[in-house]
Short mmCIF file of C-alpha atoms and ligand atoms in Angstrom, two decimals:
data_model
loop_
_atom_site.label_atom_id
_atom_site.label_comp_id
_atom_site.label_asym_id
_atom_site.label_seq_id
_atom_site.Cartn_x
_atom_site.Cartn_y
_atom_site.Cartn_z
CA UNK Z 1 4.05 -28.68 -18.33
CA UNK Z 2 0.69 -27.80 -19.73
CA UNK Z 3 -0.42 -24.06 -18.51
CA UNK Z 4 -3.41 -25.74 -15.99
CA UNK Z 5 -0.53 -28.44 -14.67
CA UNK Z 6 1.42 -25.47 -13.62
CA UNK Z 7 -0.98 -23.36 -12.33
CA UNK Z 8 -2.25 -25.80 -10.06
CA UNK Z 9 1.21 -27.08 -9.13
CA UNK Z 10 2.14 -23.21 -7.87
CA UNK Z 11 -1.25 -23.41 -5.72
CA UNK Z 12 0.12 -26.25 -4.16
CA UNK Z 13 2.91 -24.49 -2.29
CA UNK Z 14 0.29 -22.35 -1.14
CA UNK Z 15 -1.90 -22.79 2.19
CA UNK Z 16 -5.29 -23.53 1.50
CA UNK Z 17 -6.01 -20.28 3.67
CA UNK Z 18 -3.40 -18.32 2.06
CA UNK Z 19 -5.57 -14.91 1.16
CA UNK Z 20 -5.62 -13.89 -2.31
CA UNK Z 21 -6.11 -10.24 -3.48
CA UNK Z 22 -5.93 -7.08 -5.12
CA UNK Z 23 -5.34 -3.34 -3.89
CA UNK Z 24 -5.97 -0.13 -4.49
CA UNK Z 25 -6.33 3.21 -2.53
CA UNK Z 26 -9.04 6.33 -2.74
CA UNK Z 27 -7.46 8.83 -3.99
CA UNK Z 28 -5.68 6.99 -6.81
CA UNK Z 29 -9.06 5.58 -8.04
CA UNK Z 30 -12.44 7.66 -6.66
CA UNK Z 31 -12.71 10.91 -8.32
CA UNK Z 32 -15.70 12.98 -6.65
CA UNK Z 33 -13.18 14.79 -4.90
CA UNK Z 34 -15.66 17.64 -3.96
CA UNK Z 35 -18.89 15.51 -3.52
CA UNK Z 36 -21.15 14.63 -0.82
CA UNK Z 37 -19.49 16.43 1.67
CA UNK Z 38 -16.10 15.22 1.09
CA UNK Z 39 -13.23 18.06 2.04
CA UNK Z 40 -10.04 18.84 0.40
CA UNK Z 41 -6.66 16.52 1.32
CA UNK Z 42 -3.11 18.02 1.01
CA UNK Z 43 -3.29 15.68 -2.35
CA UNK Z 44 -5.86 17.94 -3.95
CA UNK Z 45 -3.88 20.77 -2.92
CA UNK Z 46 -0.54 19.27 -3.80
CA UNK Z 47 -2.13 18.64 -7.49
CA UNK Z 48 -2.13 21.97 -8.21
CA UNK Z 49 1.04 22.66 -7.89
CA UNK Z 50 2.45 23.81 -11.16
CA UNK Z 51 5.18 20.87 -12.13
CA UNK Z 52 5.02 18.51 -9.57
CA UNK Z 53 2.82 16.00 -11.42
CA UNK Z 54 4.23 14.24 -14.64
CA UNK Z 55 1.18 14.67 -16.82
CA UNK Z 56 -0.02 18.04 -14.78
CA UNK Z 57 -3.12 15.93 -13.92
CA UNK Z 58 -5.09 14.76 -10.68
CA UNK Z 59 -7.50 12.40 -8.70
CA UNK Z 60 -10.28 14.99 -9.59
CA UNK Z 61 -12.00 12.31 -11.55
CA UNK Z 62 -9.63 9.62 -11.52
CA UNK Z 63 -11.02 6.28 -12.46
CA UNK Z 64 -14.73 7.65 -10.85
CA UNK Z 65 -14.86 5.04 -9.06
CA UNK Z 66 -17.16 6.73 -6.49
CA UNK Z 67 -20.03 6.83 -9.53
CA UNK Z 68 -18.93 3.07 -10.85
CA UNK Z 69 -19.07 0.95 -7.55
CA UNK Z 70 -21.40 -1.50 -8.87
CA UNK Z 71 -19.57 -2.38 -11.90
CA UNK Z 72 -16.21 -1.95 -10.42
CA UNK Z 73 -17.04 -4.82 -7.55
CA UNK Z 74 -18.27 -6.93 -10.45
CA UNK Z 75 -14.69 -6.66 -11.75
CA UNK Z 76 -13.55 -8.40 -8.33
CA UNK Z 77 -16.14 -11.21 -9.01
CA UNK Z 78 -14.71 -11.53 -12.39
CA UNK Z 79 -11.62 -12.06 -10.90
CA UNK Z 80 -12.23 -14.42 -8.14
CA UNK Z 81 -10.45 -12.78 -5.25
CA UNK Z 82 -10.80 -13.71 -1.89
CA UNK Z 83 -9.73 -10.43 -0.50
CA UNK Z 84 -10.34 -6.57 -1.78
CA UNK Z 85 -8.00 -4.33 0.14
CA UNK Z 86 -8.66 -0.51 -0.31
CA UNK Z 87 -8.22 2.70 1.65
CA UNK Z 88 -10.45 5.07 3.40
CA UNK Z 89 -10.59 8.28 2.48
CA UNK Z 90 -10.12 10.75 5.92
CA UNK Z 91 -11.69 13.46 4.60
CA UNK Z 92 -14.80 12.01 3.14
CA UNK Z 93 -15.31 10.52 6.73
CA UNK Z 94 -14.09 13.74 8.48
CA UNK Z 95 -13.65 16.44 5.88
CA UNK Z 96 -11.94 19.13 7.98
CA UNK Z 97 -10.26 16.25 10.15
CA UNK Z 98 -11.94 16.55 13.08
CA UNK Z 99 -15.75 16.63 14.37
CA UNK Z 100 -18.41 14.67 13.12
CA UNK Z 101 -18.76 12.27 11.07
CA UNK Z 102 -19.73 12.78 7.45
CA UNK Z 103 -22.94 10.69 6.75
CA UNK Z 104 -22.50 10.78 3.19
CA UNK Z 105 -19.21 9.78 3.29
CA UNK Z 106 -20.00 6.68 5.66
CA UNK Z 107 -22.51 5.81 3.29
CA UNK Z 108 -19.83 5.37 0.91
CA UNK Z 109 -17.67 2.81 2.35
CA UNK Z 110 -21.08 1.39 4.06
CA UNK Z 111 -21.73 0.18 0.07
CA UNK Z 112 -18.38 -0.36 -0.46
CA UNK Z 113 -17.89 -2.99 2.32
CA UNK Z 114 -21.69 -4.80 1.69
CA UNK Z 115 -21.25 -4.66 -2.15
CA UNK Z 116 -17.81 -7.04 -0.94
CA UNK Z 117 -19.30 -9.12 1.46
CA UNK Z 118 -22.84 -9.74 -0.76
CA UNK Z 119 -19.63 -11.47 -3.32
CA UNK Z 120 -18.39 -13.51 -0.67
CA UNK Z 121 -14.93 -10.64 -0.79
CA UNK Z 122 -13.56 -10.20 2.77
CA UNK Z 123 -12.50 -6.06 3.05
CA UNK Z 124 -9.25 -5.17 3.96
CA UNK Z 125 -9.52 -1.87 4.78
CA UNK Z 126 -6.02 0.93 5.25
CA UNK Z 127 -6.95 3.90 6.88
CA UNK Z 128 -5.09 5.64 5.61
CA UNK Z 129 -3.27 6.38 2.10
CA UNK Z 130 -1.97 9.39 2.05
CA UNK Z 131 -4.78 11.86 1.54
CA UNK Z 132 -4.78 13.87 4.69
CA UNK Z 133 -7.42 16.28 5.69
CA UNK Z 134 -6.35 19.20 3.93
CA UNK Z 135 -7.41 21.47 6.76
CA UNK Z 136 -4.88 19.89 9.03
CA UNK Z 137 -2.47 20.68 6.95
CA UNK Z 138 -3.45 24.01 7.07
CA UNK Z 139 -4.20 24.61 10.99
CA UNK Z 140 -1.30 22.32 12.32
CA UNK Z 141 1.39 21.62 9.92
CA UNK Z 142 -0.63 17.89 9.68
CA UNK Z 143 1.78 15.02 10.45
CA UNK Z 144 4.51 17.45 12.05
CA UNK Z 145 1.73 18.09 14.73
CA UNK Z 146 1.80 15.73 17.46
CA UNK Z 147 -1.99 16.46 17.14
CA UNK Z 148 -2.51 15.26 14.26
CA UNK Z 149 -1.97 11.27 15.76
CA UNK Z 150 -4.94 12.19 18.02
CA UNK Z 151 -7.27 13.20 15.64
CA UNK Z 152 -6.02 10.09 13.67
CA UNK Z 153 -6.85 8.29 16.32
CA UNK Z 154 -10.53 9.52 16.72
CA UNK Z 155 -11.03 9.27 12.70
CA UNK Z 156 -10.45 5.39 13.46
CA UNK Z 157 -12.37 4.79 15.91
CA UNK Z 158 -15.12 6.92 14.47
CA UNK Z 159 -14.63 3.88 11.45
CA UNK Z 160 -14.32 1.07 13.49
CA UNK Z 161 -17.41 2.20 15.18
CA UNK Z 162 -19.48 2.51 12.11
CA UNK Z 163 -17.82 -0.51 9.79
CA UNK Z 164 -15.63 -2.38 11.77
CA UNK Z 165 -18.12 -5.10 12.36
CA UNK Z 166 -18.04 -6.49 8.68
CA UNK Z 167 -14.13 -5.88 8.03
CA UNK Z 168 -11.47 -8.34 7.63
CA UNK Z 169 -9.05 -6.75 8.93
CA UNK Z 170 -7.91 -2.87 9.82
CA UNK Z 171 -4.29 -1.10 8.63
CA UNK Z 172 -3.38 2.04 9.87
CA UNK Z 173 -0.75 3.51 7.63
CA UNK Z 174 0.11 2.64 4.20
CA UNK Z 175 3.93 3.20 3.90
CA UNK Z 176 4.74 5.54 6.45
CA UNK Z 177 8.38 6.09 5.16
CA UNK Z 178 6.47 7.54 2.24
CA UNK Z 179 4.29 10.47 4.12
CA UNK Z 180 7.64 10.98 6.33
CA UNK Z 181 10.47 11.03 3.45
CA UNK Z 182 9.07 11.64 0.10
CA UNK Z 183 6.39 14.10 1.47
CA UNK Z 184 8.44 15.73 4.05
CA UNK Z 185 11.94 15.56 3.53
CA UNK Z 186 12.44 15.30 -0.90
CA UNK Z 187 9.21 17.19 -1.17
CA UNK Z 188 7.83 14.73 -4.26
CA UNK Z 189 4.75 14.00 -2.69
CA UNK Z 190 2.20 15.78 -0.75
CA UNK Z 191 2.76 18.03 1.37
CA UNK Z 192 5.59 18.81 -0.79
CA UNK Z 193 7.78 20.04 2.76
CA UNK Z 194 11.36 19.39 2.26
CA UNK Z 195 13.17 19.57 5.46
CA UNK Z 196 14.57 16.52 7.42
CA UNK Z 197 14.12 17.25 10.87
CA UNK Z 198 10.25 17.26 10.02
CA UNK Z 199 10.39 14.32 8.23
CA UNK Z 200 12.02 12.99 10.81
CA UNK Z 201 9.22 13.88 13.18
CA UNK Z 202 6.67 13.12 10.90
CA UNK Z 203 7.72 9.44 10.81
CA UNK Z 204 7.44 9.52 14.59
CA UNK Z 205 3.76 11.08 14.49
CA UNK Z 206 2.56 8.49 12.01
CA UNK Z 207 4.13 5.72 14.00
CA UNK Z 208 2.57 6.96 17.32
CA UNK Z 209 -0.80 7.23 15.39
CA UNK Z 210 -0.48 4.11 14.42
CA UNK Z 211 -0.29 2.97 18.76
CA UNK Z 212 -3.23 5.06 19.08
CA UNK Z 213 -5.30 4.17 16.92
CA UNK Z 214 -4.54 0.35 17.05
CA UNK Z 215 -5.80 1.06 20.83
CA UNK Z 216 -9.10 3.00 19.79
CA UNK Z 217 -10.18 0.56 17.34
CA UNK Z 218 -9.00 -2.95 19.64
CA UNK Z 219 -11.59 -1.26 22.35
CA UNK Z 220 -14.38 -1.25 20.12
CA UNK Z 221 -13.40 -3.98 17.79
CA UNK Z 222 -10.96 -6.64 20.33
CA UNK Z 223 -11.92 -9.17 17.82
CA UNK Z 224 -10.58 -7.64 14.58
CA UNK Z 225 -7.08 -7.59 13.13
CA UNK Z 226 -4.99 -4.71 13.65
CA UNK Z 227 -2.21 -3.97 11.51
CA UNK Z 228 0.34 -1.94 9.42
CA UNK Z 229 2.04 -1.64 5.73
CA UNK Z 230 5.22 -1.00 5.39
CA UNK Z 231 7.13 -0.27 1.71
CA UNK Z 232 10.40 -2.45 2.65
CA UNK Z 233 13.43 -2.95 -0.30
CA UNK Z 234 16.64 -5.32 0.65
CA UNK Z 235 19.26 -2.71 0.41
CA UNK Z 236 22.67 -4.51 -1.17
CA UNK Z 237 25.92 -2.36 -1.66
CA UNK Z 238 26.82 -1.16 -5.50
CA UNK Z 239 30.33 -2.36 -4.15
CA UNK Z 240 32.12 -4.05 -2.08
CA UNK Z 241 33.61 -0.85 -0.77
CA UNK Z 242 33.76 0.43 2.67
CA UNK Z 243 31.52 3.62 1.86
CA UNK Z 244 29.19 1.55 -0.30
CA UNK Z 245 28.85 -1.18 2.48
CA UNK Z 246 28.50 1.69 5.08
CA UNK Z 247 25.95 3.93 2.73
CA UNK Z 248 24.04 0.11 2.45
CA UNK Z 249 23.63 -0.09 6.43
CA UNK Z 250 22.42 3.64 6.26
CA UNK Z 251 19.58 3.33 3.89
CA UNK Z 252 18.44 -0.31 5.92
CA UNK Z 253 18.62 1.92 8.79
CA UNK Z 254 16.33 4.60 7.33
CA UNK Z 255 13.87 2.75 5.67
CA UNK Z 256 13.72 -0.98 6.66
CA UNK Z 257 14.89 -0.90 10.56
CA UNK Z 258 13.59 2.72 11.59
CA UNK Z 259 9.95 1.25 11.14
CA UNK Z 260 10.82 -2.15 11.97
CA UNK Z 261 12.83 -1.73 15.43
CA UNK Z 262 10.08 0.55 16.40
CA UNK Z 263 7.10 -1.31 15.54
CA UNK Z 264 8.45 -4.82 16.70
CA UNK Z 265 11.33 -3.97 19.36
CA UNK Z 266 10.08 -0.60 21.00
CA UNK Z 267 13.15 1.45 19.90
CA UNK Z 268 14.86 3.25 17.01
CA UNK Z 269 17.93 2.17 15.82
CA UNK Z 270 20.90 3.76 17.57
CA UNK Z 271 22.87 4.49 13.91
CA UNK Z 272 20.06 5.87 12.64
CA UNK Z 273 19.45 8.55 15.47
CA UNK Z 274 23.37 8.99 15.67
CA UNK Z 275 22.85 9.87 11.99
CA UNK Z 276 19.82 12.19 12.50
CA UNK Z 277 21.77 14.19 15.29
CA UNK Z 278 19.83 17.39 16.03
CA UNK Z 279 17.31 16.40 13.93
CA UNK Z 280 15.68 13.39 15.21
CA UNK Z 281 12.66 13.23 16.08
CA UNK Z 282 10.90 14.58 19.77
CA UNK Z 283 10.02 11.27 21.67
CA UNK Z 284 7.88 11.79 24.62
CA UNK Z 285 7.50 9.14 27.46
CA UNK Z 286 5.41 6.11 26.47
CA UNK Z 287 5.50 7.25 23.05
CA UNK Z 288 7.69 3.95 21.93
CA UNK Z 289 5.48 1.50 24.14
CA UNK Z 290 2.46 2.66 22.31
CA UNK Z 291 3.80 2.47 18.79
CA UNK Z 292 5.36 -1.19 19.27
CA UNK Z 293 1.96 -2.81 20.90
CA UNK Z 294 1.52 -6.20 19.18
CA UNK Z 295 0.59 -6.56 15.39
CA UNK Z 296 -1.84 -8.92 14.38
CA UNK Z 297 -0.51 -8.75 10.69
CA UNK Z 298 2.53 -6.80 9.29
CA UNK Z 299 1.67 -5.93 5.58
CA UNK Z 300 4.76 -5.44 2.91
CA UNK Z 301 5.04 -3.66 -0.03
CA UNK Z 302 7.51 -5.00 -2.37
CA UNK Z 303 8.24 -3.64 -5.87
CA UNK Z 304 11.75 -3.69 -6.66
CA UNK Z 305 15.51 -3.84 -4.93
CA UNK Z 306 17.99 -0.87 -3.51
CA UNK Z 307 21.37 -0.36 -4.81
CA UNK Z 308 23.19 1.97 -2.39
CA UNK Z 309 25.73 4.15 -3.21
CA UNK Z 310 28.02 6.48 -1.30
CA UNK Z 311 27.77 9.78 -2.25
CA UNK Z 312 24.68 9.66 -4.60
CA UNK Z 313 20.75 8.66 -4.11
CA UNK Z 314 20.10 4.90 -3.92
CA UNK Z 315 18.97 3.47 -7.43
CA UNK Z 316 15.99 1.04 -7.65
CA UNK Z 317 17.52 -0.96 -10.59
CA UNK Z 318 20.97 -2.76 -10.81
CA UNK Z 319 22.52 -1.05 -14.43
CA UNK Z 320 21.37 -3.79 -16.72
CA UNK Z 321 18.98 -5.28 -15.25
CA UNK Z 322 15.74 -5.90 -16.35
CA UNK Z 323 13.31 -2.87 -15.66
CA UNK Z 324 9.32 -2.00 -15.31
CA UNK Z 325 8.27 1.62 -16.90
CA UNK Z 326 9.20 3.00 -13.09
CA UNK Z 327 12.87 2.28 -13.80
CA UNK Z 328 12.02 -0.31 -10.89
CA UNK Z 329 14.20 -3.15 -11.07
CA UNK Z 330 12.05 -7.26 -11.41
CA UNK Z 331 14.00 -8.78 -9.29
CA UNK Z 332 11.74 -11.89 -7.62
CA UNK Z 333 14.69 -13.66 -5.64
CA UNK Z 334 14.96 -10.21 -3.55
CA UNK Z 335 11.58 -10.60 -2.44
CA UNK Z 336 11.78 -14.20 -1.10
CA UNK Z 337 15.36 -12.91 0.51
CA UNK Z 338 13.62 -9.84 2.26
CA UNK Z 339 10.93 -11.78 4.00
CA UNK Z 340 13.90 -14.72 5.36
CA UNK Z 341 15.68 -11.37 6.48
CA UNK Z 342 12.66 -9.94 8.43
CA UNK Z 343 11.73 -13.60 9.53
CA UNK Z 344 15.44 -13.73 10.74
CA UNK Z 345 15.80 -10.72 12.14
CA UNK Z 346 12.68 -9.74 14.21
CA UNK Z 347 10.12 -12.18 16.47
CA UNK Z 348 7.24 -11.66 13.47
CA UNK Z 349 3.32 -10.94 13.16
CA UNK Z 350 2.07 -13.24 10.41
CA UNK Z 351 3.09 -11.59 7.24
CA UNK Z 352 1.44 -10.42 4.21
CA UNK Z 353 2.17 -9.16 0.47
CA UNK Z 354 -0.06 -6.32 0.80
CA UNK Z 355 1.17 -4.96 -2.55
CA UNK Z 356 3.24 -6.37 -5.33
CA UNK Z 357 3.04 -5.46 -9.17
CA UNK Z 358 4.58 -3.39 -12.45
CA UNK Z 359 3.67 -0.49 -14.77
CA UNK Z 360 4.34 -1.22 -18.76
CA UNK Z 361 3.56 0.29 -21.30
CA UNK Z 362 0.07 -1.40 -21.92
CA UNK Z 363 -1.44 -1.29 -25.68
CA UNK Z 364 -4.79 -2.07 -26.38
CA UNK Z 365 -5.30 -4.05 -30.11
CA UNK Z 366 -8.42 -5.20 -31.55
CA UNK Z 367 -9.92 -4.80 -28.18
CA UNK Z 368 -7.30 -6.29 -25.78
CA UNK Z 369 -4.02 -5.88 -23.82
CA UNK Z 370 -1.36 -8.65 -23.82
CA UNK Z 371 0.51 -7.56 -20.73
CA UNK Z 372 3.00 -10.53 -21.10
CA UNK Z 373 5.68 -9.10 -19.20
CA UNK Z 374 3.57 -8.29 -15.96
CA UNK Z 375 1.92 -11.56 -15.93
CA UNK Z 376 5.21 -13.16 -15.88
CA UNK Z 377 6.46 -10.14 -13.25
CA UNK Z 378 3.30 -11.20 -10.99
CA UNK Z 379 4.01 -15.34 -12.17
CA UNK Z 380 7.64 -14.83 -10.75
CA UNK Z 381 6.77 -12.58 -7.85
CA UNK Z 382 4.16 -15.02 -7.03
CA UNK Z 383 6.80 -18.06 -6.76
CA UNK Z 384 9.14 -15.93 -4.87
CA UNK Z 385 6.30 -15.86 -1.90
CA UNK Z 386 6.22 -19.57 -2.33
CA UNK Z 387 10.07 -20.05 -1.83
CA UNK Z 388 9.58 -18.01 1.11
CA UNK Z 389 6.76 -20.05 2.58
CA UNK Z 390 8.70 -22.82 1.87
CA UNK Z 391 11.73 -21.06 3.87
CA UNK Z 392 9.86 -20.94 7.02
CA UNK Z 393 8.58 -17.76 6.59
CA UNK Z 394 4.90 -17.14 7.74
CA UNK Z 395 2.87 -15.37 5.14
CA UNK Z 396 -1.08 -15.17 4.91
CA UNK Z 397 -1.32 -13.41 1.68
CA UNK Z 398 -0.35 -11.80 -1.45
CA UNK Z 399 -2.35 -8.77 -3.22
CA UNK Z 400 -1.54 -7.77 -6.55
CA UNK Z 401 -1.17 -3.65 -7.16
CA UNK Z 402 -3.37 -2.64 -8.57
CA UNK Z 403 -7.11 -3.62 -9.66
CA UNK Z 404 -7.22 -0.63 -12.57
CA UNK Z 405 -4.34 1.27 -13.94
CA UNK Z 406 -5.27 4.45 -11.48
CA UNK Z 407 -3.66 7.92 -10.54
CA UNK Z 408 0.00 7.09 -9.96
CA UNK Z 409 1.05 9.98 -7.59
CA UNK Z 410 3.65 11.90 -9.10
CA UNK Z 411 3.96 10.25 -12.28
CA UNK Z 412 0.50 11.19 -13.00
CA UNK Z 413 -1.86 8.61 -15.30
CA UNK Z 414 0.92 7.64 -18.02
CA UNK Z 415 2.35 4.64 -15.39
CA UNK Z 416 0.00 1.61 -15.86
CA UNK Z 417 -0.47 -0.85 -12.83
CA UNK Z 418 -3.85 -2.48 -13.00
CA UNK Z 419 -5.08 -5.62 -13.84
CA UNK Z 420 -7.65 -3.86 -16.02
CA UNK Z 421 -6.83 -1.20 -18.60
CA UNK Z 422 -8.54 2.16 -18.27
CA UNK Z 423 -9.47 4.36 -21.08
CA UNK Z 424 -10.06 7.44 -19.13
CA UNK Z 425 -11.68 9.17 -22.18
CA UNK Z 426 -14.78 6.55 -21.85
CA UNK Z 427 -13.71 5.24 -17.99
CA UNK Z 428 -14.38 1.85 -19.52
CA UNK Z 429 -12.37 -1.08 -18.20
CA UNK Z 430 -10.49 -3.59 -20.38
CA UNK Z 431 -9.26 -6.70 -18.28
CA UNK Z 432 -5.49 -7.55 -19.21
CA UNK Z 433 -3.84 -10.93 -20.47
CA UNK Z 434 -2.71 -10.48 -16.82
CA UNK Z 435 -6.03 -10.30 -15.06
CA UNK Z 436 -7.59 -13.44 -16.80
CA UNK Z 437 -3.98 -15.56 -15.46
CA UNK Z 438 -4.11 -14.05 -12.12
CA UNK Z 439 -8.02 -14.93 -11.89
CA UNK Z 440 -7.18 -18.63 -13.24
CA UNK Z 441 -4.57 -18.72 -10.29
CA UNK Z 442 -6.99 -17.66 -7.81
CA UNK Z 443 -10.07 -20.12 -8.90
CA UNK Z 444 -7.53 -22.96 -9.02
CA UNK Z 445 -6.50 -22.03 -5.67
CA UNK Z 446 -9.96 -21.87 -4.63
CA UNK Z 447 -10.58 -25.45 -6.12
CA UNK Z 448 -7.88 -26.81 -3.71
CA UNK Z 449 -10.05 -25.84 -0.74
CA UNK Z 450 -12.87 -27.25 -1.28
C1 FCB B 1 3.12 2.12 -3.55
C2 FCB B 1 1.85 2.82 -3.15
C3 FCB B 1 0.72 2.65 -4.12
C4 FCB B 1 1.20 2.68 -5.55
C5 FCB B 1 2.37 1.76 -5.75
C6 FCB B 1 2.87 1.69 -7.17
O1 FCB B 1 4.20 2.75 -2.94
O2 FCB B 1 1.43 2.36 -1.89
O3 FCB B 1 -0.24 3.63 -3.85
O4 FCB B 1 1.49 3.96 -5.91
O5 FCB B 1 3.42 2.13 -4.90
#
């Protein structure tokens, strides 16, 4: 089949409303991390942290996006996406956390979010991505503060307030299993706290700000979509033995039913507090009815597939697989088998691929990058959500991660998501082999509805 047959035969298992995208999130891409106003987060602390970043770097400049708006929201035009989903950054709106709003910093996202809809780009907007006030983190101890959920909460309303009126649609965390275990508990990401029984709480504040601020912005904004983005992996066994099968259950407990049960039934799982013992979380009355109020949208992060062990850390690759420059296993059929498990196994929001993509080794010759292997990463990913739609499940839309290759937490700049290439010597943008296929999918997509 010629490329253009095929291309327009995959849009065809699509919904002509299905929402096409890309993300990204502000502290990976702005820079200006001392401008306007904006105050410190625990990741601009965290950076400085002697080891604890791959390349010893930071989102000090970043891609500087915050200077290259314009240009940057010409890329999305280039690409044809419906849909632009990005994150707010809490301190530029609130840069000790708490108080007034910054003016500057609303300014910001005021651009951000006109420069979208002048394109005809609905905004998706997360509130937040991980860059905590870095004076919270200071005062309280940030997410192991139960106060830290209420001055979450006023932070969104303070945005819903202000923008809300020209949003698509709102999501409170971004991976919350992140900020709890890799920030709290392994210490790889900011804060850098390793202890489980505040990790453990920590995943309980961020749900509970997630209730609360659901609430604050549905009584300003009762007409806009609330929702929430969970990182979820299927979990399969290395073996078929009993402590495999049993250490399999465990880590589906942790990261896929802990945030799912809560969210969607109004409880933890029982195994998983049995597990926690002394150190799960404080729950205080009407905590769990907050937290599992109803979704309009439940966003999910997919990369790559768990292999649980007994005895030793979970592995994101099956030993001979096929693997991105993460380690991270491509494994498409797992995605399409997640969503029939969640589809399955809980009474569901409408669901949508809020992130999905790879990191290679990108080279640029003669002036371009021939990213074959994550076009056909994204080309099989994007099939998988098509099997799945065609499996019953109910899923809106599918963003690609990321826009530009951006600051990759930990792993510093040398791990290469984005659609375009960025040199950061020059910040100039080179658009991918992968960019001009995804952007081919998305205008014949288009085509189909109208
Ligand atoms: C996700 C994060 C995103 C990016 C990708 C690769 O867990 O939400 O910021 O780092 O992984």
């Amino acid at each position: 089949m010629s490329d253009a047959r095929s291309i327009e035969a995959l849009c065809r298992r699509f919904p002509p409303g299905f929402v096409w995208g890309v993300a990204s999130s502000s502290y990976q891409i702005e820079g200006a991390a001392a401008e306007d106003g904006k105050g410190p987060s625990i990741w601009d602390d965290f950076c400085k942290r002697p080891g604890v970043i791959a390349d010893g770097s930071s989102g000090a400049v970043a891609c500087d996006h915050y200077h290259r708006l314009d240009t940057d929201l010409d890329l999305l035009t280039e690409l044809a996406v419906d849909a632009y989903r990005f994150s707010i950054s809490w301190p530029r709106i609130q840069p000790t956390g708490a108080g007034a709003p910054n003016e500057s910093g609303l300014a910001f996202y005021e651009r951000l979010i006109d420069g979208l809809l002048r394109r005809n780009i609905k905004p998706y907007v997360t509130l937040y991505h991980w860059d905590l006030p870095a004076a919270l983190q200071h005062a309280q101890g940030g997410w192991a503060a139960r106060d830290t959920a209420h001055r979450f909460r006023d932070y969104a309303a303070i945005v819903a307030q202000r923008l809300g009126d020209r949003v698509a649609s709102f999501a409170t965390h971004n991976e919350p299993w992140v900020t709890a275990t890799l920030g709290h508990e392994l210490g790889l990401f900011a804060p850098g706290v390793r202890n489980r029984a505040i990790a453990a709480q920590v995943s309980h504040h961020c749900l509970l700000s997630h209730g609360l601020a659901a609430q604050a912005i549905r009584a300003v904004r009762p007409e806009t979509p609330v929702g929430i983005v969970l990182n979820l992996s299927p979990i399969t066994h290395a073996t078929q033995s009993g402590a495999d099968v049993a250490q399999a259950a465990l880590e589906d407990g942790l990261l896929v039913r802990w945030y799912m049960d809560a969210l969607l039934k109004g409880a933890y799982p029982a195994d998983v507090l049995g597990h926690l013992a002394a150190d799960a979380p404080r729950i205080e009355s009407g905590d769990m009815q907050l937290i599992a109020q109803p979704l309009d949208f439940l966003g999910v992060n997919y990369y790559y597939p768990t292999i649980a062990y007994a005895g030793k850390p979970a592995s994101p690759a099956t030993p001979g697989a096929p693997i991105t420059d993460m380690g991270w296993e491509v494994a498409p059929a797992s995605l399409t088998g997640l969503l029939a498990r969640l589809a399955r196994d809980y009474v569901l929001p409408p669901l949508m691929i809020t992130e999905n993509g790879a990191a290679y080794r990108d080279r640029v010759e003669n002036g371009r990058v021939e990213d074959k292997a994550r076009r056909e990463y994204l080309e099989s990913h994007v099939r998988a959500a098509a099997d799945a739609i065609e499996r019953g499940v109910d899923l809106r839309g599918y963003f690609v991660w990321s826009l530009l290759d951006n600051f990759e937490w930990a792993s510093g700049y040398d791990k290469r998501f984005g659609l375009y290439y960025v040199d950061y010597a020059t910040q100039a943008r080179i658009a991918k082999s992968s960019a001009t296929w995804y952007a081919r999918l998305m205008r014949a997509c288009r085509l189909r509805r109208s």
